[in-house]
Amino acid sequence: MVAKTLYGLEDILAEELTALGAENVETGKRMVSFTGDRRMLYKANFCCRTALRILKPVCHFEADNADTVYREVKGIEWDRFLSLDKTFAVDAVVYSENFNHSKFVAYRVKDAIADYFNDKYGKRPSVRVNNPDLYVNIHISHNECTVSLDSSGESLHKRGYRVSQVDAPLNETLAAGMILRTGWRGESNFVDPMCGSGTLLIEAAMIALNIPPGVCRKEYAFERWPDFDRDLLDEIYNDESGEREFNFKCYGSDISPLAVEKAGKNIRSAGLSKYIELKIMPFQQYADAPKPGILVMNPPYGERISANDILDLYAMIGERLKHVFMGYNAWILSYKEECFDSTGLRPKHKIKMMNGDLECEFRCYELVEGKNKDYKRELKLSENQQNYKRVEYDARRDERGGRQAKDDNPHNRYDERKPGRRINDGRSERFDERKRPDERRRTNEHERYAGHKPKDETFRKKYDETPSFRNKKFAEERIAGKSPESSNGNKKLYPKNRKPYGSRDDKPHDRNHKSQKNMNDED
């Protein structure tokens, strides 16, 4: 089966289907595929909050033109799903260069189904656009075609509780997906200060109580299928084992009295008046917030709903969030980047979503008391205190005679047999500073090879003649007060009669300066 959803909610829908017991769950673009029995089909329609419709594929084929689509669809045994006294409708979704118009594909599929019954019975079922007995869906991606039966009928975002709405209402599926994205499941209060028709409040209350979204829906398309099981659907509908208590409340407000009135009607229609409180109040008048809580809001974008100054509105939102909702996680869905910038807040999360045809972002702001700098400093100190055990540090420091070291570093371990000396692991060594400088100097002949002992005398002789070793030898002779000589023994390495160069032109090599002669030659 295939569950269709909105962009940005695919993984949330996959989690819902997995929790319901679906198998082989795989996410795609605006869809999630899964397998299951008839019970799973009914539960997916009744319980999924972020699904738009559930499709049951019946045929899959490849086609490059409409005639091939007609031939393949006509070959399906439509007697299993449809009878002459029933009605049907066809919906086509096309993403292909071979097909220019989705309605033309729908017409060819409709003709194929009608001709199938005409050839077999001499009669054909009727087509009804609104509320048919069978919804047929065809999806074409490039040359891949899938014919499915739509088990939902009307989109699943139409829950059935909305009896009144304001301009530009929020899609119920999107509202539920936004709340599920926050991770909130009823552990605290829920606040929507711009509630509109109350969609976010109703969906939040249903999530907190774990009430299935289909309790208010009147019917599904699968109820008109020939194999429909009424007892199975009643069993799923009457199962209240998953519902839970909600010990907090959902608080909503709006500046419009008409919007609050319509939200109240929808809340009463959903039977959730006990858990939701409404009041008429503009957001700038908020002086306190219920604790603990979370805030989710869908303010105007300045597209379908006009505002006198949309940037000033978002600046006011940011100011109220910083001064009233300390300790909250505030989630805002909006459209324009400049609107987010006007809040003056730095987002913790950014999630892309589609609200209708608008590409929006759902952003989370973590609101803390005081200044953000102080919060980060306290957070850093608390992390350091967790990672650093003071008691163990003091005990080890006393054992070492008062010496301090970072015990978390494995290379800073101390050897108990040699107090004050680190264990030499070939990378770092610390000598006891109580010894005299001449005693601290390495005397072992093998230490000059930096831990690599030559295998034989031939290799040792060859190793000693390397330039790096000769330079070390010259340095030791200079320390002893001797004048080092070069390897040939004739010419001094540092002649006493050497003089500095008379001028810059006398230097044989100077990458930053060219002599006048060379410059003239180049000209």
XYZ file of C-alpha atoms in Angstrom:
523
model
C 0.000 0.000 0.000
C 0.995 3.650 -0.391
C 0.241 6.495 2.034
C 0.352 9.976 0.518
C 1.430 12.939 2.653
C 2.760 16.502 2.526
C 6.352 17.434 1.830
C 8.454 17.332 4.984
C 6.222 14.850 6.852
C 7.382 11.595 5.250
C 9.466 10.374 8.192
C 6.721 11.294 10.689
C 4.197 9.259 8.698
C 6.654 6.353 8.518
C 6.927 6.387 12.329
C 3.139 6.360 12.638
C 2.760 3.394 10.282
C 5.513 1.469 12.055
C 3.795 2.042 15.406
C 0.544 0.680 13.920
C 2.298 -2.534 12.872
C 2.989 -1.906 9.183
C 5.791 -3.891 7.567
C 8.381 -3.032 4.897
C 7.954 0.691 5.535
C 9.882 2.817 3.017
C 9.763 6.586 2.564
C 9.654 8.391 -0.774
C 8.792 11.839 -2.043
C 5.503 12.840 -0.392
C 4.643 9.180 0.149
C 5.390 6.141 2.295
C 4.994 2.592 1.028
C 4.209 -0.312 3.351
C 2.630 -3.762 3.440
C -0.164 -5.142 5.599
C -3.521 -6.892 5.681
C -7.064 -5.500 5.602
C -6.902 -4.515 9.271
C -3.761 -2.497 8.522
C -5.570 -0.737 5.666
C -8.430 0.283 7.966
C -6.107 1.350 10.810
C -3.959 3.452 8.478
C -7.039 5.415 7.395
C -8.409 5.739 10.909
C -5.246 6.436 12.944
C -2.651 8.195 10.750
C -2.552 11.912 11.519
C -0.132 12.918 8.748
C -1.605 10.859 5.861
C -3.680 12.419 3.086
C -4.938 9.199 1.504
C -4.175 5.454 1.486
C -3.837 3.777 -1.927
C -4.025 0.071 -2.693
C -2.171 -0.696 -5.980
C -3.799 -3.212 -8.341
C -1.580 -2.998 -11.430
C 1.882 -1.760 -12.398
C 3.235 -1.400 -15.940
C 5.405 0.730 -18.222
C 3.960 3.029 -20.874
C 5.290 5.736 -23.183
C 1.955 6.908 -24.630
C -1.757 7.079 -23.819
C -2.648 4.133 -26.057
C -0.448 1.810 -24.019
C -2.077 3.094 -20.837
C -5.523 2.400 -22.328
C -4.569 -1.141 -23.330
C -3.025 -2.035 -19.968
C -5.886 -0.601 -17.900
C -8.477 -2.346 -20.006
C -6.736 -5.662 -19.265
C -7.470 -5.388 -15.532
C -10.358 -7.488 -14.172
C -12.552 -4.652 -13.009
C -15.361 -7.057 -11.985
C -13.544 -7.580 -8.675
C -13.872 -3.914 -7.686
C -16.821 -2.481 -9.601
C -20.294 -3.482 -10.786
C -22.641 -1.985 -13.354
C -24.845 -0.312 -10.758
C -21.912 1.491 -9.119
C -20.208 4.770 -10.015
C -16.513 5.558 -10.309
C -14.124 8.486 -10.777
C -10.524 8.658 -11.999
C -7.758 10.848 -10.610
C -4.413 11.105 -12.448
C -1.052 12.309 -11.143
C 1.581 12.658 -13.888
C 5.312 13.474 -13.702
C 6.491 12.568 -17.192
C 7.699 14.184 -20.413
C 5.729 11.654 -22.461
C 2.373 12.840 -21.104
C 1.565 16.526 -21.366
C -1.785 16.628 -19.589
C -2.968 14.653 -16.561
C -6.662 15.072 -17.443
C -6.100 13.411 -20.815
C -4.585 10.419 -18.999
C -7.630 10.328 -16.706
C -9.961 10.353 -19.739
C -8.131 7.411 -21.316
C -8.320 5.415 -18.080
C -12.030 6.170 -17.798
C -12.549 5.014 -21.407
C -10.637 1.786 -20.737
C -12.811 0.908 -17.720
C -16.037 1.759 -19.564
C -15.004 -0.242 -22.668
C -14.122 -3.226 -20.477
C -17.720 -3.459 -19.229
C -19.198 -2.610 -22.658
C -17.309 -5.431 -24.336
C -18.220 -7.912 -21.602
C -21.795 -6.953 -20.645
C -22.928 -4.461 -23.261
C -23.426 -1.880 -20.510
C -21.104 0.335 -18.524
C -21.074 1.905 -15.020
C -21.581 5.630 -14.663
C -18.963 8.239 -13.853
C -19.539 10.549 -10.908
C -17.039 13.220 -9.980
C -18.392 13.867 -6.463
C -18.744 11.042 -3.965
C -18.424 8.037 -6.335
C -18.544 4.421 -5.186
C -14.997 3.699 -6.408
C -12.021 6.060 -6.588
C -9.416 5.024 -9.160
C -5.978 6.605 -9.040
C -3.260 6.387 -11.692
C 0.255 7.651 -10.973
C 2.796 8.065 -13.802
C 6.446 8.847 -13.122
C 8.445 8.983 -16.387
C 7.270 5.698 -17.945
C 6.353 3.884 -14.701
C 2.568 3.615 -14.276
C 0.683 2.429 -11.203
C -3.097 1.971 -11.055
C -4.486 1.996 -7.502
C -7.752 2.061 -5.618
C -8.138 5.014 -3.271
C -9.356 3.606 0.050
C -9.832 7.027 1.679
C -12.124 8.903 -0.685
C -12.053 12.469 0.539
C -8.644 13.589 1.743
C -7.877 12.398 5.267
C -7.090 15.939 6.394
C -10.868 16.472 6.489
C -11.328 15.080 9.989
C -14.995 15.985 10.267
C -14.855 18.267 13.324
C -14.456 21.578 11.455
C -17.841 23.244 11.193
C -16.569 26.804 10.760
C -13.359 28.348 9.502
C -11.557 31.652 8.991
C -9.671 32.824 5.915
C -6.652 30.678 4.980
C -7.193 27.910 7.579
C -4.302 25.603 8.418
C -4.460 22.107 6.941
C -5.197 19.552 9.682
C -2.550 17.141 8.420
C 0.051 19.911 8.405
C -0.987 21.032 11.894
C -0.625 17.506 13.288
C 2.729 17.097 11.532
C 3.994 20.366 13.013
C 3.097 19.247 16.541
C 4.580 15.785 16.086
C 7.756 17.429 14.743
C 8.233 19.266 18.028
C 8.309 15.985 19.961
C 5.494 17.158 22.233
C 3.051 14.429 23.295
C 1.185 16.143 26.132
C 3.973 16.454 28.730
C 3.299 20.170 29.285
C 0.922 22.991 28.431
C 0.369 23.931 24.795
C 0.029 27.571 23.710
C -1.133 28.991 20.356
C -1.444 32.801 20.645
C -2.744 33.184 17.064
C -5.151 30.262 16.951
C -7.432 31.281 14.050
C -10.072 28.558 13.737
C -8.347 26.426 16.416
C -6.784 23.721 14.225
C -3.484 23.548 16.141
C -5.290 23.466 19.497
C -7.635 20.648 18.469
C -4.864 18.549 16.927
C -2.667 19.098 19.996
C -5.423 17.958 22.357
C -6.091 14.865 20.256
C -2.362 14.020 20.240
C -2.095 14.527 24.009
C -5.115 12.262 24.635
C -4.041 9.877 21.821
C -7.480 10.117 20.222
C -7.439 8.830 16.606
C -8.049 11.559 14.030
C -10.829 9.578 12.338
C -13.306 9.541 15.222
C -15.303 12.443 13.767
C -15.115 11.328 10.135
C -18.335 10.065 8.595
C -17.120 7.525 6.029
C -14.236 6.134 4.001
C -14.139 4.966 0.399
C -13.303 1.376 1.363
C -16.728 1.074 3.028
C -18.220 0.754 -0.480
C -15.844 -1.972 -1.639
C -17.318 -5.445 -2.231
C -15.072 -7.013 0.461
C -15.776 -4.410 3.153
C -15.804 -5.837 6.716
C -18.103 -3.753 8.929
C -17.308 -5.690 12.117
C -13.580 -5.151 11.687
C -14.013 -1.392 11.283
C -16.303 -1.221 14.336
C -13.703 -3.088 16.382
C -11.007 -0.593 15.397
C -13.321 2.371 16.004
C -14.375 1.247 19.499
C -10.864 0.348 20.688
C -9.984 2.867 23.435
C -6.995 1.010 24.870
C -4.492 3.512 23.472
C -6.074 6.654 24.918
C -4.309 8.382 27.832
C -4.836 11.199 30.330
C -3.845 14.804 29.696
C -2.990 16.614 32.922
C -2.254 19.988 31.306
C -4.224 22.261 29.013
C -4.104 23.870 25.585
C -4.353 27.656 25.665
C -5.387 29.622 22.583
C -6.088 33.247 21.820
C -6.602 35.559 18.874
C -7.021 39.261 18.251
C -10.198 38.601 16.239
C -13.415 37.913 18.192
C -14.866 36.221 15.105
C -11.910 33.822 14.904
C -12.236 32.906 18.587
C -15.969 32.289 18.123
C -15.343 29.947 15.180
C -12.561 28.178 17.034
C -14.940 27.570 19.916
C -17.480 25.959 17.577
C -14.851 23.614 16.159
C -13.591 22.696 19.629
C -17.106 21.851 20.809
C -17.671 19.823 17.636
C -14.552 17.791 18.456
C -15.684 17.324 22.072
C -12.507 18.852 23.541
C -13.831 21.888 25.439
C -12.575 20.418 28.713
C -8.959 20.561 27.587
C -8.817 23.832 25.620
C -9.156 27.398 26.905
C -9.848 30.319 24.552
C -9.764 34.072 24.997
C -9.747 37.205 22.884
C -6.379 38.878 23.344
C -3.687 40.270 21.023
C -0.277 38.715 21.382
C 1.383 41.947 22.546
C -0.775 41.901 25.693
C 0.657 38.601 26.939
C 2.253 39.275 30.340
C 2.723 35.721 31.627
C 2.717 32.159 30.314
C 1.702 28.847 31.912
C 4.682 26.782 33.041
C 5.856 24.356 31.831
C 4.815 24.738 28.227
C 5.510 24.800 24.537
C 4.405 27.385 21.969
C 3.447 26.612 18.363
C 2.072 29.332 16.125
C 1.247 30.069 12.500
C 1.353 33.875 12.194
C 0.344 35.744 9.018
C 2.818 35.658 6.131
C 1.648 38.774 4.355
C 0.434 36.682 1.376
C -3.225 35.706 1.699
C -3.716 37.619 4.952
C -2.642 41.247 4.874
C -0.973 43.024 7.790
C -0.280 46.730 8.188
C 3.395 46.087 8.687
C 4.341 42.427 8.632
C 7.932 43.067 9.780
C 6.757 45.044 12.817
C 4.419 42.174 13.642
C 7.290 39.675 13.717
C 9.449 42.085 15.697
C 6.682 42.226 18.302
C 6.496 38.419 18.302
C 10.216 38.183 19.032
C 9.981 40.756 21.813
C 7.095 38.945 23.561
C 8.789 35.574 23.243
C 11.976 36.865 24.872
C 10.237 38.602 27.788
C 7.238 36.354 28.538
C 7.926 32.808 27.350
C 11.276 32.178 29.076
C 12.010 28.477 29.366
C 9.797 27.635 26.370
C 10.582 26.103 23.019
C 8.759 28.341 20.545
C 7.978 26.923 17.096
C 6.964 29.295 14.280
C 5.794 28.427 10.777
C 6.368 31.218 8.280
C 7.198 31.924 4.677
C 9.630 34.836 4.280
C 13.204 34.960 5.518
C 12.932 38.648 6.417
C 10.015 37.844 8.710
C 12.147 35.417 10.687
C 14.994 37.929 10.802
C 12.671 40.562 12.275
C 12.130 38.455 15.401
C 15.749 39.007 16.442
C 16.015 35.382 17.583
C 18.452 32.695 16.541
C 16.742 29.410 15.558
C 17.746 26.095 17.030
C 16.117 24.009 14.274
C 14.948 24.711 10.714
C 12.544 22.330 8.961
C 11.223 22.870 5.445
C 7.494 22.322 4.930
C 4.819 23.094 2.364
C 1.756 25.099 3.376
C -0.388 24.867 0.273
C 1.780 26.157 -2.577
C 4.120 28.097 -0.289
C 7.539 26.743 0.634
C 7.692 27.516 4.333
C 10.052 26.865 7.205
C 9.190 25.562 10.641
C 11.705 27.019 13.087
C 12.357 26.308 16.743
C 13.604 28.987 19.151
C 14.948 27.966 22.545
C 14.034 30.771 24.931
C 16.161 31.155 28.070
C 16.019 33.582 30.964
C 18.575 36.390 30.987
C 21.140 36.980 28.261
C 22.136 34.327 25.784
C 25.828 34.836 26.673
C 25.172 34.079 30.342
C 23.150 30.995 29.408
C 25.954 29.640 27.221
C 28.537 30.343 29.923
C 26.490 28.499 32.542
C 25.911 25.635 30.134
C 29.643 25.359 29.472
C 30.468 25.415 33.173
C 27.922 22.714 33.919
C 29.345 20.520 31.160
C 32.859 20.980 32.511
C 31.706 20.034 35.983
C 30.152 16.852 34.666
C 33.245 15.835 32.699
C 35.764 16.791 35.386
C 35.735 14.895 38.695
C 37.217 17.166 41.289
C 37.438 14.610 44.104
C 39.531 12.143 42.118
C 41.730 14.942 40.841
C 42.554 16.142 44.387
C 43.334 12.628 45.566
C 45.725 11.911 42.699
C 47.363 15.315 43.086
C 48.138 14.560 46.772
C 49.677 11.208 45.809
C 51.998 12.940 43.356
C 53.206 15.385 45.969
C 51.163 18.349 44.844
C 51.894 18.158 41.107
C 48.982 19.015 38.801
C 48.180 17.328 35.559
C 45.242 16.588 33.293
C 44.438 13.015 34.277
C 41.976 12.590 31.421
C 44.899 12.521 28.963
C 46.314 8.956 28.726
C 49.763 10.389 27.859
C 49.923 12.278 31.182
C 49.989 9.199 33.397
C 52.677 9.088 36.100
C 54.942 6.184 36.866
C 54.708 5.171 40.526
C 58.304 3.886 40.507
C 59.642 7.288 39.406
C 57.802 10.106 41.242
C 57.519 13.220 39.182
C 58.286 11.473 35.878
C 55.726 10.656 33.205
C 55.606 7.252 31.615
C 57.551 7.584 28.386
C 55.317 6.403 25.528
C 57.654 7.588 22.749
C 55.816 10.883 22.226
C 56.224 12.952 25.395
C 58.425 12.862 28.504
C 58.696 15.135 31.484
C 61.902 15.098 33.547
C 62.115 15.667 37.235
C 63.004 19.310 37.650
C 64.743 18.601 40.971
C 67.676 17.088 39.073
C 70.520 19.224 37.834
C 70.599 20.160 34.141
C 73.635 17.931 33.406
C 71.868 14.967 35.006
C 68.756 15.576 32.928
C 70.764 15.309 29.711
C 70.335 11.980 27.962
C 73.383 9.732 28.365
C 72.161 6.486 26.910
C 73.728 5.948 23.478
C 70.505 4.514 22.118
C 68.449 7.601 23.079
C 70.064 9.603 20.298
C 68.243 7.433 17.765
C 64.872 8.675 19.109
C 63.806 5.232 20.215
C 64.999 3.346 17.095
C 67.876 1.035 17.990
C 70.022 0.042 14.954
C 69.954 -3.620 14.147
C 73.696 -4.021 13.473
C 76.942 -2.048 13.390
C 76.750 -1.482 9.625
C 73.403 0.211 9.970
C 74.650 2.139 13.026
C 77.623 3.500 11.062
C 75.431 4.470 8.147
C 72.944 6.076 10.527
C 75.717 8.113 12.226
C 76.839 9.556 8.896
C 73.486 11.067 8.085
C 73.348 14.906 7.954
C 70.957 15.092 10.892
C 73.383 13.186 13.082
C 76.372 15.277 11.914
C 74.527 18.464 12.848
C 73.890 17.038 16.282
C 77.564 16.181 16.574
C 78.601 19.735 15.661
C 76.203 21.109 18.245
C 77.705 18.893 20.962
C 81.235 20.034 20.033
C 80.201 23.683 20.219
C 78.756 23.063 23.680
C 82.076 21.476 24.693
C 83.956 24.607 23.474
C 85.380 23.129 20.297
C 85.242 24.645 16.821
C 83.243 22.308 14.638
C 84.652 21.338 11.287
C 82.963 20.086 8.186
C 82.935 16.470 7.125
C 86.094 16.887 4.958
C 88.036 18.292 7.949
C 89.627 21.189 5.971
C 87.162 24.058 5.795
C 85.636 25.662 8.854
C 81.882 25.472 9.063
C 81.696 29.008 10.465
C 84.803 30.973 9.225
C 85.853 33.796 11.508
C 86.679 36.160 8.671
C 83.228 36.137 7.107
C 81.704 39.595 6.587
C 78.183 40.762 5.955
C 77.190 41.685 2.457
C 78.007 45.266 1.494
C 74.611 46.043 -0.028
C 71.425 44.359 -1.169
C 72.786 44.056 -4.717
C 75.701 41.931 -3.479
C 73.397 39.202 -2.198
C 73.352 36.238 -4.595
C 69.739 35.325 -3.815
C 66.990 37.646 -2.704
C 63.468 36.625 -3.594
C 62.022 39.996 -2.622
C 64.557 42.193 -4.467
C 65.872 42.356 -8.001
C 69.086 44.102 -8.931
C 68.879 47.077 -11.237
C 70.875 45.170 -13.798
C 68.439 42.265 -13.896
C 65.528 44.637 -14.072
C 67.108 46.433 -17.029
C 67.727 43.097 -18.754
C 64.110 42.148 -18.337
C 63.023 45.479 -19.805
